Short mmCIF file of C-alpha atoms and ligand atoms in Angstrom, two decimals:
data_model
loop_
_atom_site.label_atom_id
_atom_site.label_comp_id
_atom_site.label_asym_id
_atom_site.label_seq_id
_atom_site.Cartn_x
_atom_site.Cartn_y
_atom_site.Cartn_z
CA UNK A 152 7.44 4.46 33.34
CA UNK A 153 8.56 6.79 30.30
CA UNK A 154 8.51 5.24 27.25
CA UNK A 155 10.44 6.43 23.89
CA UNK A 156 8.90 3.55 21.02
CA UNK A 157 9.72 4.43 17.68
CA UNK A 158 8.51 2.65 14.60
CA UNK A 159 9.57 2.34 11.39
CA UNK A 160 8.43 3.03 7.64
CA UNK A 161 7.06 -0.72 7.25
CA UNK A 162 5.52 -1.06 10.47
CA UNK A 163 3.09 1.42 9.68
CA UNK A 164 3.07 1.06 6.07
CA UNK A 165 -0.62 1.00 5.82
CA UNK A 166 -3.71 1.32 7.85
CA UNK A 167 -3.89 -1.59 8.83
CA UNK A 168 -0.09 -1.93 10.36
CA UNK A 169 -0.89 1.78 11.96
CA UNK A 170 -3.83 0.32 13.71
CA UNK A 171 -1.95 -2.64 15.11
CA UNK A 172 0.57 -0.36 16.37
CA UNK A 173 -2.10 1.94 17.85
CA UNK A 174 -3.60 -1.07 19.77
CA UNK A 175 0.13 -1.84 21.09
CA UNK A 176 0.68 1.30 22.35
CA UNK A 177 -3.09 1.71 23.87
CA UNK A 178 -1.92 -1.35 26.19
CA UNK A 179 1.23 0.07 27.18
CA UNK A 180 -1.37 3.48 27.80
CA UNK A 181 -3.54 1.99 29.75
CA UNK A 182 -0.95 -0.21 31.92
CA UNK A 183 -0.28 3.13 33.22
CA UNK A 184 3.03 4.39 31.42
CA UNK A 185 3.65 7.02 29.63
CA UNK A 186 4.20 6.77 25.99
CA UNK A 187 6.48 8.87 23.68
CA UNK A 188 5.88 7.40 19.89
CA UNK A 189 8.46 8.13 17.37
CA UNK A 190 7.48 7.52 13.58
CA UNK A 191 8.20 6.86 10.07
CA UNK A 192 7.12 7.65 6.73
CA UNK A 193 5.04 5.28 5.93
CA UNK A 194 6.30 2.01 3.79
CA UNK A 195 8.88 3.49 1.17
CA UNK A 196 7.17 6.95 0.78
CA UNK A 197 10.19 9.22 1.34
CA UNK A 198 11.90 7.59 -1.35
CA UNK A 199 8.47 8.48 -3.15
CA UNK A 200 8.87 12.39 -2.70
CA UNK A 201 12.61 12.10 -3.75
CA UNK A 202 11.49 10.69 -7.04
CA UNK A 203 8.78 12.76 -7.34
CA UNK A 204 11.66 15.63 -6.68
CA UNK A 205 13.53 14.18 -9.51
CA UNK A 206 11.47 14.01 -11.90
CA UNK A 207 10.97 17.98 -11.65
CA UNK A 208 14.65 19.10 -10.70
CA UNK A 209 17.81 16.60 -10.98
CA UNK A 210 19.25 18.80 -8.66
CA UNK A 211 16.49 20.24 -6.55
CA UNK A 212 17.68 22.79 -3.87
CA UNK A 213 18.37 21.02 -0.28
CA UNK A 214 16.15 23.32 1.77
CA UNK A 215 13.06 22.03 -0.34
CA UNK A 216 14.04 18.56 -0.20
CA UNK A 217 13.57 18.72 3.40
CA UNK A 218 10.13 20.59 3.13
CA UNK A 219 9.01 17.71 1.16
CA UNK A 220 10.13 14.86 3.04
CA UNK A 221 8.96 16.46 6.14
CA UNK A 222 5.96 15.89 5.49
CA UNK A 223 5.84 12.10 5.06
CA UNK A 224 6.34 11.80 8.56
CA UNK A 225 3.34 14.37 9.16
CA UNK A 226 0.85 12.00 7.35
CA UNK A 227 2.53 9.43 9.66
CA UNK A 228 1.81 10.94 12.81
CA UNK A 229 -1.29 12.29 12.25
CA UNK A 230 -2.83 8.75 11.17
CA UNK A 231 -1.73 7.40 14.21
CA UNK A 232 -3.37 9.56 16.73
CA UNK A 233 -6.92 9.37 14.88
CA UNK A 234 -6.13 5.26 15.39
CA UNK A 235 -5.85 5.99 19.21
CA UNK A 236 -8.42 8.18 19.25
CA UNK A 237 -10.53 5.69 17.61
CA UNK A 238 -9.32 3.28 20.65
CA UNK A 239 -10.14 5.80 23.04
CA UNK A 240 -6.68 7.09 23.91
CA UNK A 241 -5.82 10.49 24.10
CA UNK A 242 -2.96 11.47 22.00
CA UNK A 243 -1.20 14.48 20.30
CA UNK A 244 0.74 14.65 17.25
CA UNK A 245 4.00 17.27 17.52
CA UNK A 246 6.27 18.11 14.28
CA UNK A 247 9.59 18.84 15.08
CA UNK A 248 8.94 22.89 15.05
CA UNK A 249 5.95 22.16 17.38
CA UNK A 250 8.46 20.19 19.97
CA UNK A 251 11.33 22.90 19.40
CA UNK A 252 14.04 20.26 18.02
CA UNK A 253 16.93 22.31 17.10
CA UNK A 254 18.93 21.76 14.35
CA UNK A 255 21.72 22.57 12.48
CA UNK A 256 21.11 24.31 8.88
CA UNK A 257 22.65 21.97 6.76
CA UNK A 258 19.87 20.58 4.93
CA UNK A 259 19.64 16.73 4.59
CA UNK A 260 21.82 15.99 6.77
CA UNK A 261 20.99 18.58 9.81
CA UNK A 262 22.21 17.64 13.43
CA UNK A 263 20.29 17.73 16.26
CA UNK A 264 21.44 20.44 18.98
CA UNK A 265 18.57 20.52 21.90
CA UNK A 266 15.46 19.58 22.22
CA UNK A 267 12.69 21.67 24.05
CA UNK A 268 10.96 19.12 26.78
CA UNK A 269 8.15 21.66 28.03
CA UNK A 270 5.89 21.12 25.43
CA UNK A 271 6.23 17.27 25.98
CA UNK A 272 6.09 17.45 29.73
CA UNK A 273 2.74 19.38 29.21
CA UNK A 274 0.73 16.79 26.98
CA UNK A 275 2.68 13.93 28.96
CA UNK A 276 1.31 15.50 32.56
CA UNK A 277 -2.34 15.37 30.82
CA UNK A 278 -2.13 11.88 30.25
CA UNK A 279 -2.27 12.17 26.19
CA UNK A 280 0.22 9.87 24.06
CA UNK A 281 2.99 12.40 22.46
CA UNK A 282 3.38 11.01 18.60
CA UNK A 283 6.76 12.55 17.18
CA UNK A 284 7.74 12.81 13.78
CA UNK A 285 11.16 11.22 13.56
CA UNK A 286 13.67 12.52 11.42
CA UNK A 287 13.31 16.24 10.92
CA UNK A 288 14.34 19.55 12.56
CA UNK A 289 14.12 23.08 12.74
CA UNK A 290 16.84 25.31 12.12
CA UNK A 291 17.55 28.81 13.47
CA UNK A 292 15.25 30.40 10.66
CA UNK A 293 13.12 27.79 11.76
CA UNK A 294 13.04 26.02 8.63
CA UNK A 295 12.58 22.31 8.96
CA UNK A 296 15.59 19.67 8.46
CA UNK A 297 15.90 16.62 7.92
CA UNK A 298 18.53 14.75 9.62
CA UNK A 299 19.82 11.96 7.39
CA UNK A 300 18.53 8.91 5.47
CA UNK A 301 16.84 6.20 8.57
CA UNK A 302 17.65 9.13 11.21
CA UNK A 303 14.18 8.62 13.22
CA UNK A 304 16.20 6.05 15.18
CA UNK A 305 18.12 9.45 16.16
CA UNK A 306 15.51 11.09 17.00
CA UNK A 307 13.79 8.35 19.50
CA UNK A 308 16.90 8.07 20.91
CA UNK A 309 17.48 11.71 21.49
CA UNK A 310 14.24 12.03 22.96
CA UNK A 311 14.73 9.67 25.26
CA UNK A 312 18.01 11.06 26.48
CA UNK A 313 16.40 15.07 26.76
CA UNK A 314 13.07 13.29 28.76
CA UNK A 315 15.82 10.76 30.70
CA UNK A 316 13.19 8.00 29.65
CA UNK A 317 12.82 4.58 31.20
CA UNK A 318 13.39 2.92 27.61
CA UNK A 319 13.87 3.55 24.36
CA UNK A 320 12.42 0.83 21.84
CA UNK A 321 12.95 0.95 18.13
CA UNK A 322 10.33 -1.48 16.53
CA UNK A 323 11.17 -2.71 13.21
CA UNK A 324 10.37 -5.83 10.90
CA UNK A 325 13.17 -7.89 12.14
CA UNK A 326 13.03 -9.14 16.03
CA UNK A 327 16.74 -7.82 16.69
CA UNK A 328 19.89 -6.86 15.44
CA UNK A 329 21.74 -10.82 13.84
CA UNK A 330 25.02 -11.49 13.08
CA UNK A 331 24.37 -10.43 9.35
CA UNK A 332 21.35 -8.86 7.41
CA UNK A 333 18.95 -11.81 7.72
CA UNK A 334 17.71 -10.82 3.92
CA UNK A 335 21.12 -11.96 2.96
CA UNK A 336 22.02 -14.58 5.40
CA UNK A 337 19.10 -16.97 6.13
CA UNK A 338 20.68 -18.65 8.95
CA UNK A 339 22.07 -15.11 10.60
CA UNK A 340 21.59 -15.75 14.30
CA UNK A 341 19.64 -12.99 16.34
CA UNK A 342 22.05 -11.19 19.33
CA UNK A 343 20.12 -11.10 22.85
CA UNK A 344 22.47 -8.43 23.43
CA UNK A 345 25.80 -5.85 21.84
CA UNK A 346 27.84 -3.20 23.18
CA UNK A 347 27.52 -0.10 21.54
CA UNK A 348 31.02 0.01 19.81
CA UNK A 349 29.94 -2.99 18.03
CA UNK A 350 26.59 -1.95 16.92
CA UNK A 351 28.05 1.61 16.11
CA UNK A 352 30.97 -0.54 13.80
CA UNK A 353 27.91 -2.77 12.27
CA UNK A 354 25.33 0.52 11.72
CA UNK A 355 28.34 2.62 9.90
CA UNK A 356 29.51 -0.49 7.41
CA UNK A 357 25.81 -1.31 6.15
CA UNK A 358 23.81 -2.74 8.82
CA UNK A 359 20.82 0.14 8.76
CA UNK A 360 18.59 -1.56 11.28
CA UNK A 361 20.01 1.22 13.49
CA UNK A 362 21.08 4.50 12.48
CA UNK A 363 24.37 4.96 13.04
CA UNK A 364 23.99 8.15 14.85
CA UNK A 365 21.45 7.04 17.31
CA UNK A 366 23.94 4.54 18.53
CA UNK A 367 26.20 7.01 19.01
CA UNK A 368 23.91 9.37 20.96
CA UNK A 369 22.74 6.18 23.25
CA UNK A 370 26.25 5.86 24.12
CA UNK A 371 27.09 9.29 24.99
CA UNK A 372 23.92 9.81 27.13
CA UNK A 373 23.67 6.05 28.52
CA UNK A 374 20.41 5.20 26.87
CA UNK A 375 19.77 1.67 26.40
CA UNK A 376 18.18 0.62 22.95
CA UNK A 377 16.28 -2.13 22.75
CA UNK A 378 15.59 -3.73 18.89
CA UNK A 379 12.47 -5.59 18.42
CA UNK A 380 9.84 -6.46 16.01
CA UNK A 381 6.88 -4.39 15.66
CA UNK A 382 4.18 -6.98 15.21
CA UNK A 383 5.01 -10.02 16.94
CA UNK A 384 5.68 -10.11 20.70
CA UNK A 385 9.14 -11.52 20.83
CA UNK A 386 12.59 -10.84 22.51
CA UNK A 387 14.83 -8.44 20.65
CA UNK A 388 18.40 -7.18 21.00
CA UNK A 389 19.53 -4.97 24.12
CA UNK A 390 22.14 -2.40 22.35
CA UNK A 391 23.96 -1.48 25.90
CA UNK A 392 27.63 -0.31 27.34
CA UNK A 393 28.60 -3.86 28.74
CA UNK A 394 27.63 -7.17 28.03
CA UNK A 395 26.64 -10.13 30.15
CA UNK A 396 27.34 -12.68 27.71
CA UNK A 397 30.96 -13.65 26.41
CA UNK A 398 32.48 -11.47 24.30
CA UNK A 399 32.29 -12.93 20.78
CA UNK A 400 35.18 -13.01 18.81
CA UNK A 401 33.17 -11.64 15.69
CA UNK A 402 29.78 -10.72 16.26
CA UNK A 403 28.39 -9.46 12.92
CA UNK A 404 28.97 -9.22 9.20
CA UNK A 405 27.48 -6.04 6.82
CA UNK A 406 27.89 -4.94 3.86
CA UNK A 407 27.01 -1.75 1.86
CA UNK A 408 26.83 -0.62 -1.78
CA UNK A 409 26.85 3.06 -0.77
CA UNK A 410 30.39 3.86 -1.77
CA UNK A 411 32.71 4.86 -4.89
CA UNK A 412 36.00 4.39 -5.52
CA UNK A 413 38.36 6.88 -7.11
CA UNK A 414 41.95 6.47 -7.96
CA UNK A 415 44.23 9.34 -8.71
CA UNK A 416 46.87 8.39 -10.12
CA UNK A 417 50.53 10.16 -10.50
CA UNK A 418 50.16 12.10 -7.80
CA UNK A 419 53.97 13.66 -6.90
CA UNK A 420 55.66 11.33 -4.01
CA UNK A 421 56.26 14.70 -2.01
CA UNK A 422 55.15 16.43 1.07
CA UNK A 423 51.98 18.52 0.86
CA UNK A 424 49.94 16.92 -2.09
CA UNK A 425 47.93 15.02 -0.09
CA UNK A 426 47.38 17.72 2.51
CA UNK A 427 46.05 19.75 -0.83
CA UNK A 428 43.65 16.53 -2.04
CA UNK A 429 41.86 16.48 1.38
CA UNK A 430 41.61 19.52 1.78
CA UNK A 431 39.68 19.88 -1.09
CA UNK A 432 37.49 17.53 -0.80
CA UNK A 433 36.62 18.24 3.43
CA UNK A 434 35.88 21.72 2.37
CA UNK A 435 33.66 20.96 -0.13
CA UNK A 436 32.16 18.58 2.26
CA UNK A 437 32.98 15.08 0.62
CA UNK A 438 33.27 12.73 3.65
CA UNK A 439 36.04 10.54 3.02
CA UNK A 440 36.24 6.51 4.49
CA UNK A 441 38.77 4.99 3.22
CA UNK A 442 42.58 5.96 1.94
CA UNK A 443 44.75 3.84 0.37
CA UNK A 444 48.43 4.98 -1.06
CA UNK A 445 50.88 2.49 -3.22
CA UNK A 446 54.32 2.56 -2.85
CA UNK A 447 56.21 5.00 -5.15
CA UNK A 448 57.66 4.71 -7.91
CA UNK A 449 59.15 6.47 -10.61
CA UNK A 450 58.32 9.46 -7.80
CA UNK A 451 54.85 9.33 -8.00
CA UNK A 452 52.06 7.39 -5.75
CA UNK A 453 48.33 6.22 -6.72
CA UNK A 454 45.69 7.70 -3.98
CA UNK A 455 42.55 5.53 -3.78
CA UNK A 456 39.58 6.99 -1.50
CA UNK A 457 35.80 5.72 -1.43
CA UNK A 458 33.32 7.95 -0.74
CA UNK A 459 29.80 7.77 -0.39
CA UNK A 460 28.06 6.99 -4.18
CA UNK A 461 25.60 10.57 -3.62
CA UNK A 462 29.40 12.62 -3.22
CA UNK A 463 31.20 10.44 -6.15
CA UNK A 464 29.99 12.87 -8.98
CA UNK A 465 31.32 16.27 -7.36
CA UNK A 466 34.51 14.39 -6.04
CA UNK A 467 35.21 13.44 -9.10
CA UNK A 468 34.62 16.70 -11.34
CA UNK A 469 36.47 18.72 -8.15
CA UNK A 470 39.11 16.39 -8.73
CA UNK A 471 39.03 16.79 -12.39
CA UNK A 472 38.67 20.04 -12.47
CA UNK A 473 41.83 20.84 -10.17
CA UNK A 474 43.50 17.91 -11.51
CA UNK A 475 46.68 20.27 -13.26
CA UNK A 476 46.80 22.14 -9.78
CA UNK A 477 46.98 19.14 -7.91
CA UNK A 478 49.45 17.05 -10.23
CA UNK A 479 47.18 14.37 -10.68
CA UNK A 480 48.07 12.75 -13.78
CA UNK A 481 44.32 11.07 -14.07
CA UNK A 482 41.55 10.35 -12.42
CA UNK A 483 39.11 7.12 -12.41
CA UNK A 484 36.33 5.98 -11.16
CA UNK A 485 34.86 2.83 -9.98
CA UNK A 486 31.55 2.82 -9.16
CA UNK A 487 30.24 -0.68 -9.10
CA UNK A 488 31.89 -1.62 -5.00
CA UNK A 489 30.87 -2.70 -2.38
CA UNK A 490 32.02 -2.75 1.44
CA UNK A 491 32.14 -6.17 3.28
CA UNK A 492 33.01 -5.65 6.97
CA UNK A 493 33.19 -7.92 9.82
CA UNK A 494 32.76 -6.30 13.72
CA UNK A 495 33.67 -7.98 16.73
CA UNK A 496 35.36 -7.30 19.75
CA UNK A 497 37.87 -10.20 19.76
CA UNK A 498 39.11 -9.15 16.16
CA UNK A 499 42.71 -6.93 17.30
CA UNK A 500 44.16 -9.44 19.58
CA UNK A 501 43.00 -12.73 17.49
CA UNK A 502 44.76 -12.43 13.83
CA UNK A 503 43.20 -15.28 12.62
CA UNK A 504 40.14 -13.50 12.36
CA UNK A 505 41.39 -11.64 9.31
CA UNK A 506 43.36 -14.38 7.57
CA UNK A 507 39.79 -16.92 7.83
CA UNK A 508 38.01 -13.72 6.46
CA UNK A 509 40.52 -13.70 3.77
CA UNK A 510 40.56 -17.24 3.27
CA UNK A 511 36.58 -17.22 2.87
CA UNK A 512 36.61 -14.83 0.05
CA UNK A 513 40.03 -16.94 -1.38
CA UNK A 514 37.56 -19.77 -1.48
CA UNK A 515 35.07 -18.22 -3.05
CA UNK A 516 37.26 -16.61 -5.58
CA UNK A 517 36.49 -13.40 -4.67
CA UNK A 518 38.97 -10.56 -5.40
CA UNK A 519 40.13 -7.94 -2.46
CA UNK A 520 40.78 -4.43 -3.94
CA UNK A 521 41.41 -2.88 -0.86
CA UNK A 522 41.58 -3.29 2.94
CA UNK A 523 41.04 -1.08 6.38
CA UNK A 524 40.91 -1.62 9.37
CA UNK A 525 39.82 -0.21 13.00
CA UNK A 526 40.38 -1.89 16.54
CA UNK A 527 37.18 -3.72 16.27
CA UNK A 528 36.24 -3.98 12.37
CA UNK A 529 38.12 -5.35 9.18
CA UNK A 530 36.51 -4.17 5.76
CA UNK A 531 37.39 -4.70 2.40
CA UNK A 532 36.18 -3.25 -0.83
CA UNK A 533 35.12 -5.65 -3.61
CA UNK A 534 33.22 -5.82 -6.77
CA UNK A 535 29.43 -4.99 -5.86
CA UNK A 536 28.40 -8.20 -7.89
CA UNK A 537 29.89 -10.09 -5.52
CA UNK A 538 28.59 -8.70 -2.12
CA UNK A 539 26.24 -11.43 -1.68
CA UNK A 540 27.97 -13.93 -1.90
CA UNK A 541 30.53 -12.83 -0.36
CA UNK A 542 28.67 -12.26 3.09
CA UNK A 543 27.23 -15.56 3.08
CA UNK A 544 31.03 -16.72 2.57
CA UNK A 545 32.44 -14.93 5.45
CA UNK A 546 29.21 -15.10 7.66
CA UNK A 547 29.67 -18.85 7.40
CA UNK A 548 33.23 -19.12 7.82
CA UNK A 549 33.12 -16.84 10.85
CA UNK A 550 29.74 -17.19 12.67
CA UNK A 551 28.40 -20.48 10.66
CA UNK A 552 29.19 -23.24 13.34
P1 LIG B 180 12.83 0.65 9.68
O1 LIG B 180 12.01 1.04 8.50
O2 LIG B 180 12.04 -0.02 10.76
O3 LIG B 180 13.69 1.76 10.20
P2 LIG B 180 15.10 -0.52 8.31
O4 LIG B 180 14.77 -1.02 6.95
O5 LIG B 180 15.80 0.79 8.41
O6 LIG B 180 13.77 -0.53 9.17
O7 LIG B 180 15.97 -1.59 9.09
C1 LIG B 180 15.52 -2.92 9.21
C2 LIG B 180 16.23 -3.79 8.18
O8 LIG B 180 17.64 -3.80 8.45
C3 LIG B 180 15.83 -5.24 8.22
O9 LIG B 180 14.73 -5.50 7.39
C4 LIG B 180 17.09 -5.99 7.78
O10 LIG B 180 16.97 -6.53 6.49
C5 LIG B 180 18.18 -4.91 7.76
N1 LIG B 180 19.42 -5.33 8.42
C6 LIG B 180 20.66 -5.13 7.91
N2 LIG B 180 21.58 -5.65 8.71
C7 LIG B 180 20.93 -6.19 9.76
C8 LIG B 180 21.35 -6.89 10.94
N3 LIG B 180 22.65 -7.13 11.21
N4 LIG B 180 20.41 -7.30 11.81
C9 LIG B 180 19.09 -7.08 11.59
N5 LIG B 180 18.63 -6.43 10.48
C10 LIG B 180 19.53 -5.99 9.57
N1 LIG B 181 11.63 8.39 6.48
C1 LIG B 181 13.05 8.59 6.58
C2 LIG B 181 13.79 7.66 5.62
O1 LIG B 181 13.16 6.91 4.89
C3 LIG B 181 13.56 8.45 7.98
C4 LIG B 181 13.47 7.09 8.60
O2 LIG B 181 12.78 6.20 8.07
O3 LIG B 181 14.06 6.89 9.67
O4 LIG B 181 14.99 7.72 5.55
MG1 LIG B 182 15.61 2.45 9.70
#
């Protein structure tokens, strides 16, 4: 069998977690398969060079951001196939310019294109382990990327759709994917399995034990995930097209503290001002997720959008600084949100969903400052100091039982 395993940043946090792993793999090695091992920086060490970035340049050019978080998955990598070879197992460790994984250019958030398998096939038909670094690649002027904040998931899982793997195992500290962040919800109850819609809807509101984008690619290319914990031998959570089990009505809770929200207010009640806000912001690429407009009135509407916290400061001085152009009378900014969402497949055709979501933040005298929907998600925005508790209100309302 083929074998994509990726691990994370605290599963081979130190030495001794990288040596654990090794031994894991060495059994699945020596049972005969062969092994394709994704990694992590180790522990929090990206977020290490990013300060360290910081502290030099507030605004440090992208292209050298990626050299130097590049390389925390290098010292990953490398580490782990001197704790095979001390096991005995051959092994190889490949950047992503020694695979050929072909980007895009734009820098921190590259895409992956195609993915060279020669190189792979060749150490794979000599019988040596193939240890990846996860999340980089190289662009046309074969520069390295990076592709996105938690995006080794993306790269496992597009490895194991350019090889046509027999799995594709993301080993992390939790044993699965629950119905809410278990850091937030003690008694969150662990999924044996989820269809990729819903884990897609859970990874894009907050819940980053999967990358939203490797979801995504496991859809389009059929690749089952499996979620499981890297240092006890349990079940995990099969990630998968259909489901054997009943659909659940809701099957997860997230949250996330990533976003912004800006209000323009006095914007002209008339065709084409919205058309000009947009476009704005899409070609300075500002990723927009949510858009609310109030009712007019005395000819004029308020616009509220959320954007990611990293965009808020240049959507807001764009928006300031074509504010006269764009007949906004003022713009604010509200920076301390948060997203609550709840996922499930049952949620269009069962309203009550929504009004016992509403009811649970009602109880807990939570306020709702906004609210958007999709066939298979509710969210609403809320004050971040809230977020907490307003998962474990919702979580227990909907999922408690
Ligand atoms: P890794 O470093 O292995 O990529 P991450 O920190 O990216 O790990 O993801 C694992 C974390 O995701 C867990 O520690 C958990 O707190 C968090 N998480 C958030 N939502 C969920 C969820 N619904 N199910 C499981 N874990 C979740
Ligand atoms: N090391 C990168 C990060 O911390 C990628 C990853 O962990 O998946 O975001
Ligand atoms: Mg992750």
């Amino acid at each position: 069998m083929l074998l994509v395993k990726k691990f994370g940043g605290t599963s081979v946090g130190n030495t001794d977690k990288i040596k654990n792993v090794a031994a894991k793999i060495a059994k699945e090695y020596k049972a005969g398969n062969d092994c394709i091992v994704v990694l992590s920086a180790m522990d929090q060490s990206t977020d290490e060079l990013l300060t360290l970035a910081h502290e030099i340049n507030m605004d440090p050019p992208t292209r050298e951001i990626d050299a130097l978080l590049s390389t925390g998955e290098q010292v990953s990598v490398a580490l782990m196939c001197m704790a095979l070879d001390a096991l005995s197992v051959p092994s190889v460790s490949l950047n992503a310019f020694q695979v050929s994984m072909h980007s895009t250019g734009n820098h921190t958030n590259a895409r992956l294109k195609k993915i060279d398998t020669e190189r792979i096939r060749h150490e794979l038909d000599g019988r040596r382990v193939v240890v990846v670094t996860g999340f980089q690649g190289v662009d046309s002027y074969n520069d390295v990327t990076t592709i996105g904040r938690g995006g080794s998931d993306t790269t496992a899982v597009a490895l194991a759709a350019a090889l046509h793997a027999d799995a594709c195992e993301i080993y992390t500290d939790v044993d699965g994917v629950y119905t809410a962040d278990p850091r937030i919800v003690p008694n969150a109850k662990k999924l044996n399995e989820i269809t990729y819609d819903e884990m897609l809807e859970l990874a894009s509101i907050g819940a980053q034990v999967l990358h939203n984008r490797s979801v995504d690619l496991a859809k389009k290319y059929g690749v089952t995930l499996v979620v499981r914990d890297s240092h006890k031998d349990v079940e995990g959570t099969f990630v998968k097209e259909v489901c054997k089990m009943e659909s659940m009505l809701v099957s997860g809770v997230a949250a996330d503290k990533n976003t912004c929200c800006l209000t323009l207010c006095g914007v002209p009640d008339m065709p084409g001002y919205e058309y000009r806000i947009f476009d704005l912001l899409s070609s300075n690429s500002i990723p927009v997720d949510a858009i609310l407009h109030t009712a007019a009135v005395n000819d004029t509407i308020d616009i509220s959008i959320c954007v990611s916290r990293d965009c808020a400061p240049r959507a807001e001085a764009l928006l300031k600084d074509n504010a006269a152009n764009l007949k906004i009378k003022e713009v604010s900014v509200d920076n301390h949100v948060a997203k609550i969402s709840i996922v499930g497949a049952g949620i269009q055709s069962n309203p009550g969903v929504a009004t016992k979501m509403f009811e649970a933040l009602f109880n807990s005298n939570i306020n709702i400052k906004m609210t958007y929907t999709s066939e298979i998600r509710i969210t609403v925005l809320i004050d971040e100091i809230d977020m907490e508790k307003a998962v474990r209100a919702i979580h227990e309302k909907l999922l408690g039982e």
